[in-house]
PDB file of C-alpha atoms in Angstrom:
ATOM      1  CA  UNK I  16       0.000   0.000   0.000  1.00  0.00           C
ATOM      2  CA  UNK I  17       1.368   3.388  -0.971  1.00  0.00           C
ATOM      3  CA  UNK I  18       2.077   5.908   1.762  1.00  0.00           C
ATOM      4  CA  UNK I  19       0.518   9.302   1.157  1.00  0.00           C
ATOM      5  CA  UNK I  20       2.064  12.405   2.726  1.00  0.00           C
ATOM      6  CA  UNK I  21      -0.415  14.079   5.047  1.00  0.00           C
ATOM      7  CA  UNK I  22      -0.740  17.766   5.849  1.00  0.00           C
ATOM      8  CA  UNK I  23      -1.898  19.252   9.106  1.00  0.00           C
ATOM      9  CA  UNK I  24      -4.473  22.010   8.730  1.00  0.00           C
ATOM     10  CA  UNK I  25      -5.771  24.430  11.369  1.00  0.00           C
ATOM     11  CA  UNK I  26      -9.234  25.581  10.428  1.00  0.00           C
ATOM     12  CA  UNK I  27     -10.627  28.671  12.146  1.00  0.00           C
ATOM     13  CA  UNK I  28     -14.267  29.640  11.846  1.00  0.00           C
ATOM     14  CA  UNK I  29     -17.306  31.098  13.536  1.00  0.00           C
ATOM     15  CA  UNK I  30     -18.701  29.215  16.532  1.00  0.00           C
ATOM     16  CA  UNK I  31     -22.225  29.407  15.119  1.00  0.00           C
ATOM     17  CA  UNK I  32     -21.097  27.529  11.980  1.00  0.00           C
ATOM     18  CA  UNK I  33     -19.255  24.733  13.837  1.00  0.00           C
ATOM     19  CA  UNK I  34     -21.859  21.981  13.360  1.00  0.00           C
ATOM     20  CA  UNK I  35     -22.321  22.667   9.645  1.00  0.00           C
ATOM     21  CA  UNK I  36     -18.573  22.853   9.010  1.00  0.00           C
ATOM     22  CA  UNK I  37     -17.812  19.644  10.915  1.00  0.00           C
ATOM     23  CA  UNK I  38     -20.551  17.766   9.074  1.00  0.00           C
ATOM     24  CA  UNK I  39     -19.291  19.017   5.701  1.00  0.00           C
ATOM     25  CA  UNK I  40     -15.732  17.943   6.551  1.00  0.00           C
ATOM     26  CA  UNK I  41     -16.831  14.523   7.763  1.00  0.00           C
ATOM     27  CA  UNK I  42     -18.903  13.991   4.623  1.00  0.00           C
ATOM     28  CA  UNK I  43     -15.748  14.475   2.512  1.00  0.00           C
ATOM     29  CA  UNK I  44     -14.145  11.406   4.147  1.00  0.00           C
ATOM     30  CA  UNK I  45     -10.653  12.621   3.209  1.00  0.00           C
ATOM     31  CA  UNK I  46      -9.423  13.865   6.572  1.00  0.00           C
ATOM     32  CA  UNK I  47      -9.205  13.070  10.229  1.00  0.00           C
ATOM     33  CA  UNK I  48     -10.432  15.576  12.811  1.00  0.00           C
ATOM     34  CA  UNK I  49      -8.170  15.431  15.838  1.00  0.00           C
ATOM     35  CA  UNK I  50      -9.374  18.253  18.042  1.00  0.00           C
ATOM     36  CA  UNK I  51     -12.068  20.927  18.119  1.00  0.00           C
ATOM     37  CA  UNK I  52     -11.310  23.934  20.324  1.00  0.00           C
ATOM     38  CA  UNK I  53     -13.669  26.780  21.166  1.00  0.00           C
ATOM     39  CA  UNK I  54     -10.865  29.121  22.105  1.00  0.00           C
ATOM     40  CA  UNK I  55      -7.287  27.949  21.582  1.00  0.00           C
ATOM     41  CA  UNK I  56      -4.231  29.075  23.516  1.00  0.00           C
ATOM     42  CA  UNK I  57      -3.008  30.866  20.396  1.00  0.00           C
ATOM     43  CA  UNK I  58      -5.919  33.280  20.356  1.00  0.00           C
ATOM     44  CA  UNK I  59      -5.817  33.829  24.118  1.00  0.00           C
ATOM     45  CA  UNK I  60      -2.136  34.738  23.901  1.00  0.00           C
ATOM     46  CA  UNK I  61      -2.626  37.047  20.919  1.00  0.00           C
ATOM     47  CA  UNK I  62      -5.667  39.270  21.669  1.00  0.00           C
ATOM     48  CA  UNK I  63      -4.628  41.842  19.057  1.00  0.00           C
ATOM     49  CA  UNK I  64      -4.583  39.183  16.340  1.00  0.00           C
ATOM     50  CA  UNK I  65      -7.914  37.882  17.592  1.00  0.00           C
ATOM     51  CA  UNK I  66      -9.370  41.401  17.381  1.00  0.00           C
ATOM     52  CA  UNK I  67      -8.087  41.796  13.829  1.00  0.00           C
ATOM     53  CA  UNK I  68      -9.771  38.540  12.821  1.00  0.00           C
ATOM     54  CA  UNK I  69     -13.054  39.597  14.449  1.00  0.00           C
ATOM     55  CA  UNK I  70     -12.875  42.908  12.600  1.00  0.00           C
ATOM     56  CA  UNK I  71     -12.165  41.154   9.308  1.00  0.00           C
ATOM     57  CA  UNK I  72     -15.115  38.798   9.761  1.00  0.00           C
ATOM     58  CA  UNK I  73     -17.403  41.680  10.782  1.00  0.00           C
ATOM     59  CA  UNK I  74     -16.384  43.672   7.701  1.00  0.00           C
ATOM     60  CA  UNK I  75     -16.961  40.720   5.388  1.00  0.00           C
ATOM     61  CA  UNK I  76     -20.370  40.038   6.926  1.00  0.00           C
ATOM     62  CA  UNK I  77     -21.240  43.709   6.446  1.00  0.00           C
ATOM     63  CA  UNK I  78     -20.213  43.510   2.767  1.00  0.00           C
ATOM     64  CA  UNK I  79     -22.229  40.336   2.219  1.00  0.00           C
ATOM     65  CA  UNK I  80     -25.317  41.825   3.861  1.00  0.00           C
ATOM     66  CA  UNK I  81     -25.029  45.043   1.845  1.00  0.00           C
ATOM     67  CA  UNK I  82     -24.448  43.375  -1.533  1.00  0.00           C
ATOM     68  CA  UNK I  83     -26.680  40.292  -1.192  1.00  0.00           C
ATOM     69  CA  UNK I  84     -29.893  42.044  -2.371  1.00  0.00           C
ATOM     70  CA  UNK I  85     -28.113  42.928  -5.634  1.00  0.00           C
ATOM     71  CA  UNK I  86     -26.699  39.454  -6.326  1.00  0.00           C
ATOM     72  CA  UNK I  87     -27.984  37.492  -9.310  1.00  0.00           C
ATOM     73  CA  UNK I  88     -30.702  35.076  -8.226  1.00  0.00           C
ATOM     74  CA  UNK I  89     -29.894  31.454  -9.000  1.00  0.00           C
ATOM     75  CA  UNK I  90     -32.558  29.216 -10.470  1.00  0.00           C
ATOM     76  CA  UNK I  91     -34.033  26.335  -8.510  1.00  0.00           C
ATOM     77  CA  UNK I  92     -32.331  23.793 -10.790  1.00  0.00           C
ATOM     78  CA  UNK I  93     -28.878  25.400 -10.757  1.00  0.00           C
ATOM     79  CA  UNK I  94     -27.890  23.913  -7.413  1.00  0.00           C
ATOM     80  CA  UNK I  95     -25.344  25.358  -4.968  1.00  0.00           C
ATOM     81  CA  UNK I  96     -22.289  27.305  -6.043  1.00  0.00           C
ATOM     82  CA  UNK I  97     -19.180  25.100  -6.068  1.00  0.00           C
ATOM     83  CA  UNK I  98     -15.560  26.283  -5.986  1.00  0.00           C
ATOM     84  CA  UNK I  99     -12.566  24.003  -6.528  1.00  0.00           C
ATOM     85  CA  UNK I 100      -9.423  24.226  -4.406  1.00  0.00           C
ATOM     86  CA  UNK I 101      -7.368  26.068  -7.009  1.00  0.00           C
ATOM     87  CA  UNK I 102      -9.968  28.754  -7.512  1.00  0.00           C
ATOM     88  CA  UNK I 103     -10.502  29.124  -3.768  1.00  0.00           C
ATOM     89  CA  UNK I 104      -6.781  29.707  -3.212  1.00  0.00           C
ATOM     90  CA  UNK I 105      -6.639  32.244  -6.031  1.00  0.00           C
ATOM     91  CA  UNK I 106      -9.564  34.175  -4.565  1.00  0.00           C
ATOM     92  CA  UNK I 107      -8.056  34.098  -1.068  1.00  0.00           C
ATOM     93  CA  UNK I 108      -4.697  35.418  -2.346  1.00  0.00           C
ATOM     94  CA  UNK I 109      -6.032  38.130  -4.650  1.00  0.00           C
ATOM     95  CA  UNK I 110      -9.293  39.224  -3.071  1.00  0.00           C
ATOM     96  CA  UNK I 111      -8.970  42.876  -1.956  1.00  0.00           C
ATOM     97  CA  UNK I 112     -11.448  42.499   0.901  1.00  0.00           C
ATOM     98  CA  UNK I 113     -10.238  45.579   2.799  1.00  0.00           C
ATOM     99  CA  UNK I 114     -10.724  47.822  -0.236  1.00  0.00           C
ATOM    100  CA  UNK I 115     -14.129  46.272  -0.899  1.00  0.00           C
ATOM    101  CA  UNK I 116     -15.180  46.809   2.739  1.00  0.00           C
ATOM    102  CA  UNK I 117     -14.076  50.459   2.539  1.00  0.00           C
ATOM    103  CA  UNK I 118     -15.975  50.974  -0.721  1.00  0.00           C
ATOM    104  CA  UNK I 119     -19.118  49.403   0.736  1.00  0.00           C
ATOM    105  CA  UNK I 120     -18.894  51.564   3.866  1.00  0.00           C
ATOM    106  CA  UNK I 121     -18.568  54.664   1.682  1.00  0.00           C
ATOM    107  CA  UNK I 122     -21.587  53.536  -0.342  1.00  0.00           C
ATOM    108  CA  UNK I 123     -23.636  52.995   2.800  1.00  0.00           C
ATOM    109  CA  UNK I 124     -22.657  56.434   4.144  1.00  0.00           C
ATOM    110  CA  UNK I 125     -23.526  58.118   0.846  1.00  0.00           C
ATOM    111  CA  UNK I 126     -26.832  56.248   0.688  1.00  0.00           C
ATOM    112  CA  UNK I 127     -27.704  57.193   4.272  1.00  0.00           C
ATOM    113  CA  UNK I 128     -26.867  60.853   3.618  1.00  0.00           C
ATOM    114  CA  UNK I 129     -28.877  60.885   0.399  1.00  0.00           C
ATOM    115  CA  UNK I 130     -31.843  59.242   2.138  1.00  0.00           C
ATOM    116  CA  UNK I 131     -31.790  61.830   4.937  1.00  0.00           C
ATOM    117  CA  UNK I 132     -31.501  64.674   2.426  1.00  0.00           C
ATOM    118  CA  UNK I 133     -34.402  63.282   0.396  1.00  0.00           C
ATOM    119  CA  UNK I 134     -36.605  62.943   3.487  1.00  0.00           C
ATOM    120  CA  UNK I 135     -35.918  66.547   4.508  1.00  0.00           C
ATOM    121  CA  UNK I 136     -36.633  67.796   0.988  1.00  0.00           C
ATOM    122  CA  UNK I 137     -39.900  65.847   0.806  1.00  0.00           C
ATOM    123  CA  UNK I 138     -40.947  67.210   4.190  1.00  0.00           C
ATOM    124  CA  UNK I 139     -40.247  70.791   3.077  1.00  0.00           C
ATOM    125  CA  UNK I 140     -42.081  70.139  -0.209  1.00  0.00           C
ATOM    126  CA  UNK I 141     -45.147  68.825   1.643  1.00  0.00           C
ATOM    127  CA  UNK I 142     -45.204  71.889   3.893  1.00  0.00           C
ATOM    128  CA  UNK I 143     -44.764  74.390   1.046  1.00  0.00           C
ATOM    129  CA  UNK I 144     -47.042  72.920  -1.648  1.00  0.00           C
ATOM    130  CA  UNK I 145     -50.355  74.239  -0.265  1.00  0.00           C
ATOM    131  CA  UNK I 146     -48.824  77.749  -0.327  1.00  0.00           C
ATOM    132  CA  UNK I 147     -47.428  77.596  -3.874  1.00  0.00           C
ATOM    133  CA  UNK I 148     -49.688  80.437  -5.077  1.00  0.00           C
ATOM    134  CA  UNK I 149     -48.571  82.814  -2.320  1.00  0.00           C
ATOM    135  CA  UNK I 150     -46.669  85.539  -4.133  1.00  0.00           C
ATOM    136  CA  UNK I 151     -44.566  86.689  -1.187  1.00  0.00           C
ATOM    137  CA  UNK I 152     -40.971  87.900  -1.175  1.00  0.00           C
ATOM    138  CA  UNK I 153     -38.351  86.231   1.052  1.00  0.00           C
ATOM    139  CA  UNK I 154     -38.487  87.056   4.765  1.00  0.00           C
ATOM    140  CA  UNK I 155     -35.283  89.125   4.687  1.00  0.00           C
ATOM    141  CA  UNK I 156     -36.611  91.349   1.880  1.00  0.00           C
ATOM    142  CA  UNK I 157     -39.889  91.988   3.685  1.00  0.00           C
ATOM    143  CA  UNK I 158     -38.264  92.738   7.038  1.00  0.00           C
ATOM    144  CA  UNK I 159     -35.754  95.113   5.484  1.00  0.00           C
ATOM    145  CA  UNK I 160     -38.754  97.186   4.347  1.00  0.00           C
ATOM    146  CA  UNK I 161     -40.572  96.972   7.664  1.00  0.00           C
ATOM    147  CA  UNK I 162     -43.044  94.215   6.707  1.00  0.00           C
ATOM    148  CA  UNK I 163     -43.839  90.733   8.002  1.00  0.00           C
ATOM    149  CA  UNK I 164     -45.398  87.709   6.329  1.00  0.00           C
ATOM    150  CA  UNK I 165     -47.862  85.496   8.175  1.00  0.00           C
ATOM    151  CA  UNK I 166     -49.374  82.200   7.023  1.00  0.00           C
ATOM    152  CA  UNK I 167     -52.718  81.145   8.468  1.00  0.00           C
ATOM    153  CA  UNK I 168     -55.131  78.212   8.482  1.00  0.00           C
ATOM    154  CA  UNK I 169     -58.666  79.472   9.084  1.00  0.00           C
ATOM    155  CA  UNK I 170     -62.284  78.453   8.491  1.00  0.00           C
ATOM    156  CA  UNK I 171     -64.741  80.281   6.203  1.00  0.00           C
ATOM    157  CA  UNK I 172     -66.703  82.198   8.869  1.00  0.00           C
ATOM    158  CA  UNK I 173     -63.590  83.158  10.823  1.00  0.00           C
ATOM    159  CA  UNK I 174     -61.961  84.359   7.604  1.00  0.00           C
ATOM    160  CA  UNK I 175     -64.867  86.762   6.974  1.00  0.00           C
ATOM    161  CA  UNK I 176     -64.520  88.121  10.519  1.00  0.00           C
ATOM    162  CA  UNK I 177     -60.738  88.409  10.143  1.00  0.00           C
ATOM    163  CA  UNK I 178     -60.988  90.362   6.871  1.00  0.00           C
ATOM    164  CA  UNK I 179     -63.487  92.814   8.402  1.00  0.00           C
ATOM    165  CA  UNK I 180     -61.325  93.377  11.474  1.00  0.00           C
ATOM    166  CA  UNK I 181     -58.148  93.850   9.430  1.00  0.00           C
ATOM    167  CA  UNK I 182     -59.820  96.384   7.160  1.00  0.00           C
ATOM    168  CA  UNK I 183     -60.142  98.682  10.186  1.00  0.00           C
ATOM    169  CA  UNK I 184     -56.487  98.354  11.225  1.00  0.00           C
ATOM    170  CA  UNK I 185     -54.849 100.251   8.359  1.00  0.00           C
ATOM    171  CA  UNK I 186     -53.998 100.258   4.656  1.00  0.00           C
ATOM    172  CA  UNK I 187     -50.623  98.491   4.891  1.00  0.00           C
ATOM    173  CA  UNK I 188     -52.087  94.981   4.939  1.00  0.00           C
ATOM    174  CA  UNK I 189     -52.458  92.519   2.087  1.00  0.00           C
ATOM    175  CA  UNK I 190     -54.386  89.287   2.706  1.00  0.00           C
ATOM    176  CA  UNK I 191     -54.896  86.527   0.144  1.00  0.00           C
ATOM    177  CA  UNK I 192     -56.515  83.097   0.161  1.00  0.00           C
ATOM    178  CA  UNK I 193     -54.020  80.992  -1.781  1.00  0.00           C
ATOM    179  CA  UNK I 194     -55.608  77.569  -1.308  1.00  0.00           C
ATOM    180  CA  UNK I 195     -58.533  75.816   0.342  1.00  0.00           C
ATOM    181  CA  UNK I 196     -59.330  72.312   1.522  1.00  0.00           C
ATOM    182  CA  UNK I 197     -62.894  71.481   2.616  1.00  0.00           C
ATOM    183  CA  UNK I 198     -63.686  74.164   5.205  1.00  0.00           C
ATOM    184  CA  UNK I 199     -60.064  75.244   5.757  1.00  0.00           C
ATOM    185  CA  UNK I 200     -58.491  78.199   3.971  1.00  0.00           C
ATOM    186  CA  UNK I 201     -54.763  78.723   3.436  1.00  0.00           C
ATOM    187  CA  UNK I 202     -54.270  82.456   3.876  1.00  0.00           C
ATOM    188  CA  UNK I 203     -51.112  84.498   3.358  1.00  0.00           C
ATOM    189  CA  UNK I 204     -50.886  87.961   4.852  1.00  0.00           C
ATOM    190  CA  UNK I 205     -48.318  90.745   4.562  1.00  0.00           C
ATOM    191  CA  UNK I 206     -48.533  93.603   7.034  1.00  0.00           C
ATOM    192  CA  UNK I 207     -46.411  96.416   8.363  1.00  0.00           C
ATOM    193  CA  UNK I 208     -44.638  95.776  11.650  1.00  0.00           C
ATOM    194  CA  UNK I 209     -46.486  98.631  13.356  1.00  0.00           C
ATOM    195  CA  UNK I 210     -49.714  96.612  13.049  1.00  0.00           C
ATOM    196  CA  UNK I 211     -48.333  93.488  14.780  1.00  0.00           C
ATOM    197  CA  UNK I 212     -49.797  94.126  18.228  1.00  0.00           C
ATOM    198  CA  UNK I 213     -53.261  94.969  16.873  1.00  0.00           C
ATOM    199  CA  UNK I 214     -53.250  91.921  14.594  1.00  0.00           C
ATOM    200  CA  UNK I 215     -52.346  89.633  17.503  1.00  0.00           C
ATOM    201  CA  UNK I 216     -55.364  90.994  19.367  1.00  0.00           C
ATOM    202  CA  UNK I 217     -57.601  90.230  16.388  1.00  0.00           C
ATOM    203  CA  UNK I 218     -56.296  86.658  16.255  1.00  0.00           C
ATOM    204  CA  UNK I 219     -57.712  86.095  19.757  1.00  0.00           C
ATOM    205  CA  UNK I 220     -61.215  86.817  18.425  1.00  0.00           C
ATOM    206  CA  UNK I 221     -61.151  84.162  15.691  1.00  0.00           C
ATOM    207  CA  UNK I 222     -60.187  80.519  15.430  1.00  0.00           C
ATOM    208  CA  UNK I 223     -56.950  80.719  13.471  1.00  0.00           C
ATOM    209  CA  UNK I 224     -53.698  78.752  13.334  1.00  0.00           C
ATOM    210  CA  UNK I 225     -50.399  80.373  12.394  1.00  0.00           C
ATOM    211  CA  UNK I 226     -48.150  78.156  10.265  1.00  0.00           C
ATOM    212  CA  UNK I 227     -44.357  78.227  10.322  1.00  0.00           C
ATOM    213  CA  UNK I 228     -43.076  77.412   6.846  1.00  0.00           C
ATOM    214  CA  UNK I 229     -39.544  76.267   5.970  1.00  0.00           C
ATOM    215  CA  UNK I 230     -37.182  79.146   5.213  1.00  0.00           C
ATOM    216  CA  UNK I 231     -36.952  79.930   1.492  1.00  0.00           C
ATOM    217  CA  UNK I 232     -34.392  82.102  -0.272  1.00  0.00           C
ATOM    218  CA  UNK I 233     -36.777  83.053  -3.078  1.00  0.00           C
ATOM    219  CA  UNK I 234     -40.555  82.937  -3.415  1.00  0.00           C
ATOM    220  CA  UNK I 235     -42.374  79.691  -2.680  1.00  0.00           C
ATOM    221  CA  UNK I 236     -42.876  78.677  -6.330  1.00  0.00           C
ATOM    222  CA  UNK I 237     -39.162  78.982  -7.013  1.00  0.00           C
ATOM    223  CA  UNK I 238     -38.373  77.162  -3.767  1.00  0.00           C
ATOM    224  CA  UNK I 239     -40.536  74.200  -4.874  1.00  0.00           C
ATOM    225  CA  UNK I 240     -38.717  74.063  -8.221  1.00  0.00           C
ATOM    226  CA  UNK I 241     -35.382  74.067  -6.399  1.00  0.00           C
ATOM    227  CA  UNK I 242     -36.563  71.255  -4.131  1.00  0.00           C
ATOM    228  CA  UNK I 243     -37.558  69.145  -7.151  1.00  0.00           C
ATOM    229  CA  UNK I 244     -34.093  69.671  -8.655  1.00  0.00           C
ATOM    230  CA  UNK I 245     -32.363  68.719  -5.387  1.00  0.00           C
ATOM    231  CA  UNK I 246     -34.539  65.596  -5.074  1.00  0.00           C
ATOM    232  CA  UNK I 247     -33.375  64.406  -8.510  1.00  0.00           C
ATOM    233  CA  UNK I 248     -29.755  65.038  -7.503  1.00  0.00           C
ATOM    234  CA  UNK I 249     -30.231  63.065  -4.271  1.00  0.00           C
ATOM    235  CA  UNK I 250     -31.629  60.091  -6.226  1.00  0.00           C
ATOM    236  CA  UNK I 251     -28.654  59.841  -8.578  1.00  0.00           C
TER     237      UNK I 251
END
């Protein structure tokens, strides 16, 4: 009988995969398992090396989890993926796993940032859309000329009362209904600062809700166009 030269192999893996790995090795019937250790002396004596291995495994698991949804789906009749020893060695020697992990982390960061940006843009768009017809200059322009802009939600009857009361305050007031939904009116109002106290008193006589809109650098229509452009950029 010919004598075959044997090689000793130390196999290191995840504890959770131990049963599957041992069964697969035993099914091969080409090796003898001498000892199975949960935590060998080598790893206890080299905590830094152990940490590096844990980090490597964590990075690879992160990459697999991130890329798995984009992998080509195998057909039911294709069977499992098989890799021969030569190909496995070539992959192990040439696989730039650290660069891949870095690229995937950058992708995840960029995706997270884009998602947050998109959510903020959509929120601002939702808040501004009902006021798209309000032809009001930016806040800074109004204030530099002594005026303020106010956005109100108010019912039909209260709106009639509000308009009558405001007509007696002074001429430097402009009030417009820019949108309506059922019994609620979206009202924009520009008034001189000197009327602020009197207007606040009028608000106590009617059922009205002041709305704080997102800050815009131009008018609302232009702001909505800018938001649409930024949304397309975020989706690229």
